[in-house]
Short mmCIF file of C-alpha atoms in Angstrom, two decimals:
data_model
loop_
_atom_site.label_atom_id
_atom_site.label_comp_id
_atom_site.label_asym_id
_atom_site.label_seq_id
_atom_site.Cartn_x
_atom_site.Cartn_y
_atom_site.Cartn_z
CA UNK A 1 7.30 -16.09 15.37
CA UNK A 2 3.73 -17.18 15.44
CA UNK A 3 0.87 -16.35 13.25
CA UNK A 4 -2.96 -16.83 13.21
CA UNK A 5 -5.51 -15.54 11.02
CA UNK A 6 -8.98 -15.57 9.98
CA UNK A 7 -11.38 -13.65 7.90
CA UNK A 8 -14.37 -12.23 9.47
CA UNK A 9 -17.56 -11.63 7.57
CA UNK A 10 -19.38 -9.86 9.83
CA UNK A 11 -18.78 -7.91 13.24
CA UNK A 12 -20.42 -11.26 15.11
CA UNK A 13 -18.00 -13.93 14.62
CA UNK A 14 -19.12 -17.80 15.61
CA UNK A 15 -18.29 -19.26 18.50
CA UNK A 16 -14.44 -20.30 18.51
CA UNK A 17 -13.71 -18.07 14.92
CA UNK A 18 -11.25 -16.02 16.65
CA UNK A 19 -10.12 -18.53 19.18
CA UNK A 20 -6.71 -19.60 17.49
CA UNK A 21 -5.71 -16.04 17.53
CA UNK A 22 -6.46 -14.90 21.09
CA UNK A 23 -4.35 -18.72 21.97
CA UNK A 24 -1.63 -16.66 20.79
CA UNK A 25 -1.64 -13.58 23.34
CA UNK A 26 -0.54 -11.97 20.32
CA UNK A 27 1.86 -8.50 20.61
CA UNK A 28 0.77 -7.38 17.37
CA UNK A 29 -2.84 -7.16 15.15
CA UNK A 30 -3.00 -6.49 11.56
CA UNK A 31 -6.52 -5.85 10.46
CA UNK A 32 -7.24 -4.79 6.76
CA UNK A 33 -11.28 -4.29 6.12
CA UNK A 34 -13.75 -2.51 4.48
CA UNK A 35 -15.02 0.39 4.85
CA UNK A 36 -18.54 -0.83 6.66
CA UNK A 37 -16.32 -2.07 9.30
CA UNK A 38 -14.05 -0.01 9.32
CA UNK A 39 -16.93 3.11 9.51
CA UNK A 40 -18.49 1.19 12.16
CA UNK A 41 -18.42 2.45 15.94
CA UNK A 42 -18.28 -0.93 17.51
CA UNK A 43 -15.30 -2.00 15.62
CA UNK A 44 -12.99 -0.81 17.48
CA UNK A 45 -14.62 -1.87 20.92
CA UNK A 46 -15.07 -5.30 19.65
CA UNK A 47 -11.21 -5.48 18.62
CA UNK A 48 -9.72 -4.04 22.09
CA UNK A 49 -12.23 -6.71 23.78
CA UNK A 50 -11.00 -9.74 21.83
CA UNK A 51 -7.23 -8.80 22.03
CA UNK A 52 -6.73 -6.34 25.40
CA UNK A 53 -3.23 -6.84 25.30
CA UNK A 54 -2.45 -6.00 21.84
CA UNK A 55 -1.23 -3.16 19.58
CA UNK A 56 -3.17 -2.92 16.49
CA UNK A 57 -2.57 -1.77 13.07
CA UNK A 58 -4.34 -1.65 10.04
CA UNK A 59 -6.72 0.54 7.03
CA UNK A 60 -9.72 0.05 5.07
CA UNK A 61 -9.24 -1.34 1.45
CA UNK A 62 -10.59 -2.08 -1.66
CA UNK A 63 -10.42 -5.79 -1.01
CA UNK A 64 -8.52 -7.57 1.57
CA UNK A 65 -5.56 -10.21 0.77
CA UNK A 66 -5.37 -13.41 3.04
CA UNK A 67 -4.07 -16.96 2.54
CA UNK A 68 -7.00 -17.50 1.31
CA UNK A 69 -7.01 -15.67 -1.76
CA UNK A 70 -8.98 -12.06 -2.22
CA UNK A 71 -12.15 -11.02 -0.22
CA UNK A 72 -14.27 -7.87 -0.14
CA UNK A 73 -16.57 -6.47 2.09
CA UNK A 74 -14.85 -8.98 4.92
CA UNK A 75 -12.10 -8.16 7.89
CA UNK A 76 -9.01 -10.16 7.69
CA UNK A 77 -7.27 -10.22 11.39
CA UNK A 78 -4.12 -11.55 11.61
CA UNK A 79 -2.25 -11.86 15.17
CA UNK A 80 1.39 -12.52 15.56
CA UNK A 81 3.49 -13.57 18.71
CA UNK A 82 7.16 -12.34 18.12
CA UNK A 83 9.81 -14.69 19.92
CA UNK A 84 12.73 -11.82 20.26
CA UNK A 85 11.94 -9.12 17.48
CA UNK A 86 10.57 -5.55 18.96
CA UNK A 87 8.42 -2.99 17.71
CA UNK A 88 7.23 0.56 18.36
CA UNK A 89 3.93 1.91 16.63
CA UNK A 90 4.28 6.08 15.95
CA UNK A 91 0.55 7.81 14.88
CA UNK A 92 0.54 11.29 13.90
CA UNK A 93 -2.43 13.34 12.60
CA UNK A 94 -2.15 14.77 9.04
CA UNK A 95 -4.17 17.93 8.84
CA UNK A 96 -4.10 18.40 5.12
CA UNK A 97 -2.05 17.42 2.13
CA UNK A 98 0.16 19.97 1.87
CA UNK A 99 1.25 18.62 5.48
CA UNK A 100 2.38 15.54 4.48
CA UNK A 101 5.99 16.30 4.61
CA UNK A 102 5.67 17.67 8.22
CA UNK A 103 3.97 14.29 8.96
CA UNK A 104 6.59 11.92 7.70
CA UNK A 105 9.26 14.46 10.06
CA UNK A 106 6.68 13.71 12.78
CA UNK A 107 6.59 10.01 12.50
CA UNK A 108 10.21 9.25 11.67
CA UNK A 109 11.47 11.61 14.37
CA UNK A 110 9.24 9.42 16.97
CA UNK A 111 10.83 6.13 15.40
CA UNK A 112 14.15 7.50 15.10
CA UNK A 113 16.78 5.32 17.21
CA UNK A 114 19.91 3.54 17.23
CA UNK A 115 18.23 -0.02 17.09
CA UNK A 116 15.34 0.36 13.86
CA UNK A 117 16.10 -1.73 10.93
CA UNK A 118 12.80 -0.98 9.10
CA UNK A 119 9.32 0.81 9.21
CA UNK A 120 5.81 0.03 7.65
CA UNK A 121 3.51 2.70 7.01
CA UNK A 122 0.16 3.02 6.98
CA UNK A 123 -1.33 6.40 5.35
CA UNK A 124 -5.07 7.88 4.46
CA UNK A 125 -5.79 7.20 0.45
CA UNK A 126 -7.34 10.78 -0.11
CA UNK A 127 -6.39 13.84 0.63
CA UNK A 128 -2.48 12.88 0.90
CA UNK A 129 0.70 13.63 -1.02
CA UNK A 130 2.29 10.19 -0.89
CA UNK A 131 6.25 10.70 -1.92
CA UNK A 132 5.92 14.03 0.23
CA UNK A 133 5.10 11.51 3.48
CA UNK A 134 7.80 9.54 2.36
CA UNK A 135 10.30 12.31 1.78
CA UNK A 136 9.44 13.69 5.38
CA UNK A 137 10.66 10.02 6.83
CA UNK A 138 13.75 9.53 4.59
CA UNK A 139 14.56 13.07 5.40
CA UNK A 140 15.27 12.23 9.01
CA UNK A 141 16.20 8.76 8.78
CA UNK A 142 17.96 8.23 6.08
CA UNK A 143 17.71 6.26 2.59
CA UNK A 144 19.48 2.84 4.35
CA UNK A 145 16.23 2.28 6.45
CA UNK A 146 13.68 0.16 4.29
CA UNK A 147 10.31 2.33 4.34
CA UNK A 148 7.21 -0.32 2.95
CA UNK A 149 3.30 -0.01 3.38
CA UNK A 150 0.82 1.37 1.64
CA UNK A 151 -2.11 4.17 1.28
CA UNK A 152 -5.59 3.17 2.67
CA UNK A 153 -8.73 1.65 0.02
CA UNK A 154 -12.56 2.57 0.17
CA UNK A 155 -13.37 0.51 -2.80
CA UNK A 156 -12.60 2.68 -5.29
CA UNK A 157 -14.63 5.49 -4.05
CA UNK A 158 -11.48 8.29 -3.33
CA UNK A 159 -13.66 9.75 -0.42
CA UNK A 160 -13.50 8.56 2.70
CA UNK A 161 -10.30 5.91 4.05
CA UNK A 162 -9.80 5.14 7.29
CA UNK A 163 -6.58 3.52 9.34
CA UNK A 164 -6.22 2.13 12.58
CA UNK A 165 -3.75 2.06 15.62
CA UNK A 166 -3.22 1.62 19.21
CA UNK A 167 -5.49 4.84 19.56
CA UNK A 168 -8.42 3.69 17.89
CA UNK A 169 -9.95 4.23 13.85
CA UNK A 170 -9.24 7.30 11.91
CA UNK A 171 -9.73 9.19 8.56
CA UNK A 172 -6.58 11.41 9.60
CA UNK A 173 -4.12 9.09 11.77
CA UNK A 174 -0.68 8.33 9.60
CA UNK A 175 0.72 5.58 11.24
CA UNK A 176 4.13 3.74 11.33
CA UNK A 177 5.65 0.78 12.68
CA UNK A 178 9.45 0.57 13.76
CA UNK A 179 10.48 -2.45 13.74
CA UNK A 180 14.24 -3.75 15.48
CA UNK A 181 15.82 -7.17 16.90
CA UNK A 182 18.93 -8.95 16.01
CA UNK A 183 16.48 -11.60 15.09
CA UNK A 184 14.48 -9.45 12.55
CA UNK A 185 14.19 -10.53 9.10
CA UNK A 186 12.76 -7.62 7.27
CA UNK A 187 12.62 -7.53 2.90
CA UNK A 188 10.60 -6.76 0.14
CA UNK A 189 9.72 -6.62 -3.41
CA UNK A 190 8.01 -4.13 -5.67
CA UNK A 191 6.81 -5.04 -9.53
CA UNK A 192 4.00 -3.59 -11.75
CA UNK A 193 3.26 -5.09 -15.35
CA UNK A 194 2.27 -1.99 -17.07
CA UNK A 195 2.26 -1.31 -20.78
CA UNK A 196 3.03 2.48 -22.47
CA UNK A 197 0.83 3.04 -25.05
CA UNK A 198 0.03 6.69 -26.76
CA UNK A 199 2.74 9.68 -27.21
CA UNK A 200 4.73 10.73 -25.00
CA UNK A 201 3.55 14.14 -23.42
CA UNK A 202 5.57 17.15 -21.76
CA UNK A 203 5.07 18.04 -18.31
CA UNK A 204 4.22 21.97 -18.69
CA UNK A 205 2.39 23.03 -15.37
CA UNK A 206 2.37 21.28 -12.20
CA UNK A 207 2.33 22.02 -8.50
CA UNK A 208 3.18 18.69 -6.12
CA UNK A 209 0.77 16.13 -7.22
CA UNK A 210 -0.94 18.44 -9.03
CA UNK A 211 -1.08 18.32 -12.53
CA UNK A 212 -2.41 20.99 -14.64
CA UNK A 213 -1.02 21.10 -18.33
CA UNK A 214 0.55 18.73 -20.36
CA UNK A 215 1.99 19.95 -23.63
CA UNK A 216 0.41 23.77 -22.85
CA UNK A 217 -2.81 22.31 -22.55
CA UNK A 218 -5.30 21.58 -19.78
CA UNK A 219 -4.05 17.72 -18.16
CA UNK A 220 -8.02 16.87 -17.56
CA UNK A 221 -8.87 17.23 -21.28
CA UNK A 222 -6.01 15.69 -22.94
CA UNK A 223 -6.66 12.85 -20.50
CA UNK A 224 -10.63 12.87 -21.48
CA UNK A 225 -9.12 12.61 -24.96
CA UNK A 226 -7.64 9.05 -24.29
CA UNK A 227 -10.63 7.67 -22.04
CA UNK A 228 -13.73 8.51 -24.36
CA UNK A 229 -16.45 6.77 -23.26
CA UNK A 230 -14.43 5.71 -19.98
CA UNK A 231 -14.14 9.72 -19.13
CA UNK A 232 -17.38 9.60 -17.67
CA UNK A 233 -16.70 7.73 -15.15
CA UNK A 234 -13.23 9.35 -13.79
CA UNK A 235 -11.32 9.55 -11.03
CA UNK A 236 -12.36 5.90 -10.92
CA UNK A 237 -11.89 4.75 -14.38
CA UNK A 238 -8.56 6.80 -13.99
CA UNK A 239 -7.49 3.31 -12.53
CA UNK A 240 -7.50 1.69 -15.87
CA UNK A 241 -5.37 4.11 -17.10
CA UNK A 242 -2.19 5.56 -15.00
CA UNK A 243 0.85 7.67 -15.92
CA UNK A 244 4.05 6.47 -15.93
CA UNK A 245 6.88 8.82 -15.26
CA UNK A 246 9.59 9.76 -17.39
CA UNK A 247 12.55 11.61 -16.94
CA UNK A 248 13.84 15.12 -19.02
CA UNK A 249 15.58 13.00 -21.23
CA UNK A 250 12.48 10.83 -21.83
CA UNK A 251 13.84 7.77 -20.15
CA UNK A 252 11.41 5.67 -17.63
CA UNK A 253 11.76 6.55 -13.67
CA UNK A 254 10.42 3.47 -12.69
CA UNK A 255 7.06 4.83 -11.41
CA UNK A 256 3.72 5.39 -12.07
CA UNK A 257 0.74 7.57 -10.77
CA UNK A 258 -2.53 6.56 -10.16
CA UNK A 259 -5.48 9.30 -10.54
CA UNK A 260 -7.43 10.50 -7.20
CA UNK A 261 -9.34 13.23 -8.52
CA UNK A 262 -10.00 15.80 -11.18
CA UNK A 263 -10.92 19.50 -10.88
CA UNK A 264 -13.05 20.24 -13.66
CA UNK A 265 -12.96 24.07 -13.08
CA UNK A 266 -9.29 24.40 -13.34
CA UNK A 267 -8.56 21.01 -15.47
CA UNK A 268 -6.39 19.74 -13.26
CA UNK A 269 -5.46 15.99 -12.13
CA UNK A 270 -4.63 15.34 -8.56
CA UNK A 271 -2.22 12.70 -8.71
CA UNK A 272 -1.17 10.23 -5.93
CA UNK A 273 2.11 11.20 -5.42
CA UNK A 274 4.44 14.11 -6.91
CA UNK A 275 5.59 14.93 -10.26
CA UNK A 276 8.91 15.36 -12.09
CA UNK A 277 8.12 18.91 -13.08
CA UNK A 278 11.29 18.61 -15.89
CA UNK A 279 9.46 15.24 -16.95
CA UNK A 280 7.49 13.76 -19.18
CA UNK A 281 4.50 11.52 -18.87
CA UNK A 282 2.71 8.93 -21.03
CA UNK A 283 -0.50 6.45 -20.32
CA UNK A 284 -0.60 3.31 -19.17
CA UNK A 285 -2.75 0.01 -19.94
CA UNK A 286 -2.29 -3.88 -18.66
CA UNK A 287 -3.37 -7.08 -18.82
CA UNK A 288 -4.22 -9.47 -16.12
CA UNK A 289 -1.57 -12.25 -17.27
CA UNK A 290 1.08 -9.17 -17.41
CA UNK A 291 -0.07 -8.39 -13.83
CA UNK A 292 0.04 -11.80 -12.60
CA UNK A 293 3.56 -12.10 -13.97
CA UNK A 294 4.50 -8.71 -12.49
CA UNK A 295 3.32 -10.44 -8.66
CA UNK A 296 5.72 -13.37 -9.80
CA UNK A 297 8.64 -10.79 -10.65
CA UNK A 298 7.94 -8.99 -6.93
CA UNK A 299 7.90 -12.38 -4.82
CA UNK A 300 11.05 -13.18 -6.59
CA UNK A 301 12.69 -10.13 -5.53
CA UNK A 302 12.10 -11.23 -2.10
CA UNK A 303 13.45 -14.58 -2.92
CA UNK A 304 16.56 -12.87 -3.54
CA UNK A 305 17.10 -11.63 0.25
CA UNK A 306 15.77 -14.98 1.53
CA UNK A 307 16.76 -16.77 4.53
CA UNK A 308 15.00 -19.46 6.43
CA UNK A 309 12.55 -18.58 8.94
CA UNK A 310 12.45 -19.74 12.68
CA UNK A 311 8.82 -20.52 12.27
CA UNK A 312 6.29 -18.74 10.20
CA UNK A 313 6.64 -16.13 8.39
CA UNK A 314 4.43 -13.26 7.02
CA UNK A 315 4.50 -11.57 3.62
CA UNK A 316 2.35 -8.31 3.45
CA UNK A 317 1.00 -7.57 0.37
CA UNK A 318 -0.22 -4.10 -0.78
CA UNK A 319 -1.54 -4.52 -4.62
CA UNK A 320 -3.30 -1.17 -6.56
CA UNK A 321 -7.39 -0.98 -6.76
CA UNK A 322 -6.46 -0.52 -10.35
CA UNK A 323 -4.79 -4.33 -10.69
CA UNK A 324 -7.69 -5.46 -9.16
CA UNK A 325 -10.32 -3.73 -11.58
CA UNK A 326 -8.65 -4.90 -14.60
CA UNK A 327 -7.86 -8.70 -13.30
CA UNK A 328 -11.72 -8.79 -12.35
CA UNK A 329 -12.87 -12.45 -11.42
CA UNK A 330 -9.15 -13.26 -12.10
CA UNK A 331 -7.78 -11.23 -9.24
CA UNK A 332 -7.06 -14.16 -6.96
CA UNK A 333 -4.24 -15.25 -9.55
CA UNK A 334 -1.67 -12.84 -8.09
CA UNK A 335 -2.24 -13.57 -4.47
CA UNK A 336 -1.97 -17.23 -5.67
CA UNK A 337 0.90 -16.82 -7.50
CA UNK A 338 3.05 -15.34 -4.67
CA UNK A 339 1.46 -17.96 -2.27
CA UNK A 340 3.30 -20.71 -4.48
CA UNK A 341 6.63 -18.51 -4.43
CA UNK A 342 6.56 -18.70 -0.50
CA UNK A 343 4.78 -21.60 -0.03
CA UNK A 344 2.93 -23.05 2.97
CA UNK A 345 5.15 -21.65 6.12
CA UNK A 346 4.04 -17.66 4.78
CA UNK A 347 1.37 -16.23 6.08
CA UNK A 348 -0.69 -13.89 3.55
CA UNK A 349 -2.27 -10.63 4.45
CA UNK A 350 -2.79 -7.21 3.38
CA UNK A 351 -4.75 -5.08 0.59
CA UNK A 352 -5.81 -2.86 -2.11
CA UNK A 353 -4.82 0.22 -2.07
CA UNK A 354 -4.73 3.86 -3.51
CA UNK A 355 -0.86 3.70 -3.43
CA UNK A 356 1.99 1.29 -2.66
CA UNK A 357 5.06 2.06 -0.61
CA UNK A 358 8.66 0.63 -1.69
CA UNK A 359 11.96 0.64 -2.85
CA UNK A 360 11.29 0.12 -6.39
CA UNK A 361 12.33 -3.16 -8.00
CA UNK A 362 16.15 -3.72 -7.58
CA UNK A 363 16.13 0.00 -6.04
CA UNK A 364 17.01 1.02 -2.45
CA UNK A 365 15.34 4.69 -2.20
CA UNK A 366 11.82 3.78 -0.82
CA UNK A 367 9.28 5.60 -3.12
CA UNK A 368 5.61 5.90 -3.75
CA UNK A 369 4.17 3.62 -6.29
CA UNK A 370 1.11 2.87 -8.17
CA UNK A 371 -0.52 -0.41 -9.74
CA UNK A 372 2.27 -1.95 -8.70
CA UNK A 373 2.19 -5.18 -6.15
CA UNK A 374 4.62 -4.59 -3.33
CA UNK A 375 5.27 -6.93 -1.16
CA UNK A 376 7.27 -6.66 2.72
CA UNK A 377 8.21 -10.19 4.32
CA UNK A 378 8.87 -9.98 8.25
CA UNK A 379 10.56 -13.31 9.60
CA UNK A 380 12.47 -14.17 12.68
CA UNK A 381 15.52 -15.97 12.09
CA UNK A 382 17.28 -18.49 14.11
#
């Protein structure tokens, strides 16, 4: 397994910038970006003309992850030559949220054989029901097949994400990637660094990911209640301040939900993924040094299942817009700190995102996260 990479600033590379990775005749191209690119009719054009014989795959963000630490408002393209392992990209169109179960059927359904080992998946951050994508895939392939990836970025914005695949850039495309080979080295961590704070409250109306009353009372003013001066600024300052799940018995399910929008008319929260409807939630607040030392905890999880590549290796990482709003000018410190976990032979890429995908940490049943860092390492082994 090869890798190349490079981050491009603008849609008119220099001479020779891409050069290493078109050497390659690369199979497959990862491309994480922002939304000017990724909005950008030539983008797509310019990437089919600089790599003809590849399959791409990719989103927008809010900030891109490389090797080189944390960029915005940049591309990062990274190619990779497989020696032996295979892979199949699936794409299917999700027409609203309340199809997002029918879409993870869809996708798994078109993955589905004998031969996959895992799948990464690449989803819209708006408009989407998260665990309900995920539920679709496990539904018809099972909990044993490792589901990873993440929901697409625009900086924070919650309007308009875009992903990309073999077909071209889309705000609606879902898409997946099957991966199989005896040679296939496929595992991952997941890790957060999240503080409770504030009671614990009932969950007394909901609908999906859609939460309207906590305690009998309207979810969007009880939340207000906890922002202040913050409130003004929601969903986005809903980033600072997630909900972490908890079960009937008040016990912690290992997840958290990020904010994507409010309904003031209704006083509702649309949440990133479902809720326990039996549960209970309660805030959320971090630091940067917790959130550095939850990256730490999720590289060492991959540790765990480590086995010496034949060649490079590439280690995916999907981190929350939230982490990245409350590190700040410290953000790089998480990228850096798995870099030194892996060390030189691992390839970085990947993003920020409106919503991680992963078994949770020490879990098997692949679930939808918030500010959490996940991370998926792909290696070939000898």
């Amino acid at each position: 397994m090869k890798i190349a990479q490079t981050t491009l600033h603008t849609l008119s590379p220099a001479t020779g910038e891409l050069a290493e990775l078109i050497s390659l005749n690369p199979q497959l191209v990862f491309v994480f970006g922002c939304v000017a690119h990724f909005s950008d009719p030539l983008f797509f054009p310019f990437l089919q003309k600089h790599f003809p014989h590849a399959q791409f795959a990719g989103c927008s963000t809010a900030g891109e992850i490389s090797s080189s630490g944390v960029s915005t408002q940049t591309s990062v393209i990274t190619a990779i030559r497989f020696d032996e392992v295979q892979f199949k990209i699936a794409t299917s169109e999700l027409c609203s949220m309340q199809t997002s179960l029918k879409t993870g059927n869809l996708l798994a359904t078109s993955l589905r054989s004998d031969e996959l080992q895992a799948v990464l998946l690449l989803g819209q951050g708006v408009g989407i029901n998260g665990s309900a994508l995920i539920d679709g895939m496990v539904e018809v392939l099972g909990s044993q097949i490792p589901i990873t990836g993440g929901l697409a970025g625009d900086d924070g914005a919650f309007v308009k994400t875009y992903t990309l695949s073999p077909q071209g850039i889309s705000t609606s495309i879902v898409v997946a990637i099957g991966f199989s080979g005896k040679s296939l080295h496929f595992s991952h961590g997941s890790y957060g660094g999240w503080k409770p704070f504030g009671p614990v409250r009932k969950v007394t109306k909901c609908s999906d990911n859609i939460l309207y009353e906590l305690d009998g009372a309207p979810a969007l003013d009880i939340y207000k209640k906890y922002l202040g001066d913050y409130a003004k600024d929601l969903p986005g300052s809903g980033l600072l301040f997630p909900f972490e799940m908890l079960s009937g018995m008040r016990e912690s399910l290992g997840q958290i939900r990020t904010i994507l929008g409010v309904n003031d008319e209704d006083g509702s929260l649309i949440l990133a993924g479902a809720i326990n409807p039996d549960g209970y939630l309660r805030l959320m607040h971090a630091h940067t040094d917790d959130l550095v030392d939850g990256a730490e905890i999720a590289a060492h999880a991959v540790m765990d299942k480590f086995e010496q590549p034949n060649g490079q290796a590439l280690a995916l990482l999907v981190s929350c817009v939230g982490r990245k709003l409350v590190m700040g000018g410290r953000v790089d410190e998480e990228v850096e700190a798995v870099q030194d976990i892996f060390g030189d032979h691992t390839v970085l890429c990947g993003f920020y995102s409106n919503g991680e995908i992963c078994p949770g940490y020490k879990l098997e049943d692949c679930s939808l996260h918030n500010q959490t860092m996940t991370i998926t390492y792909l290696s070939e082994m000898s």
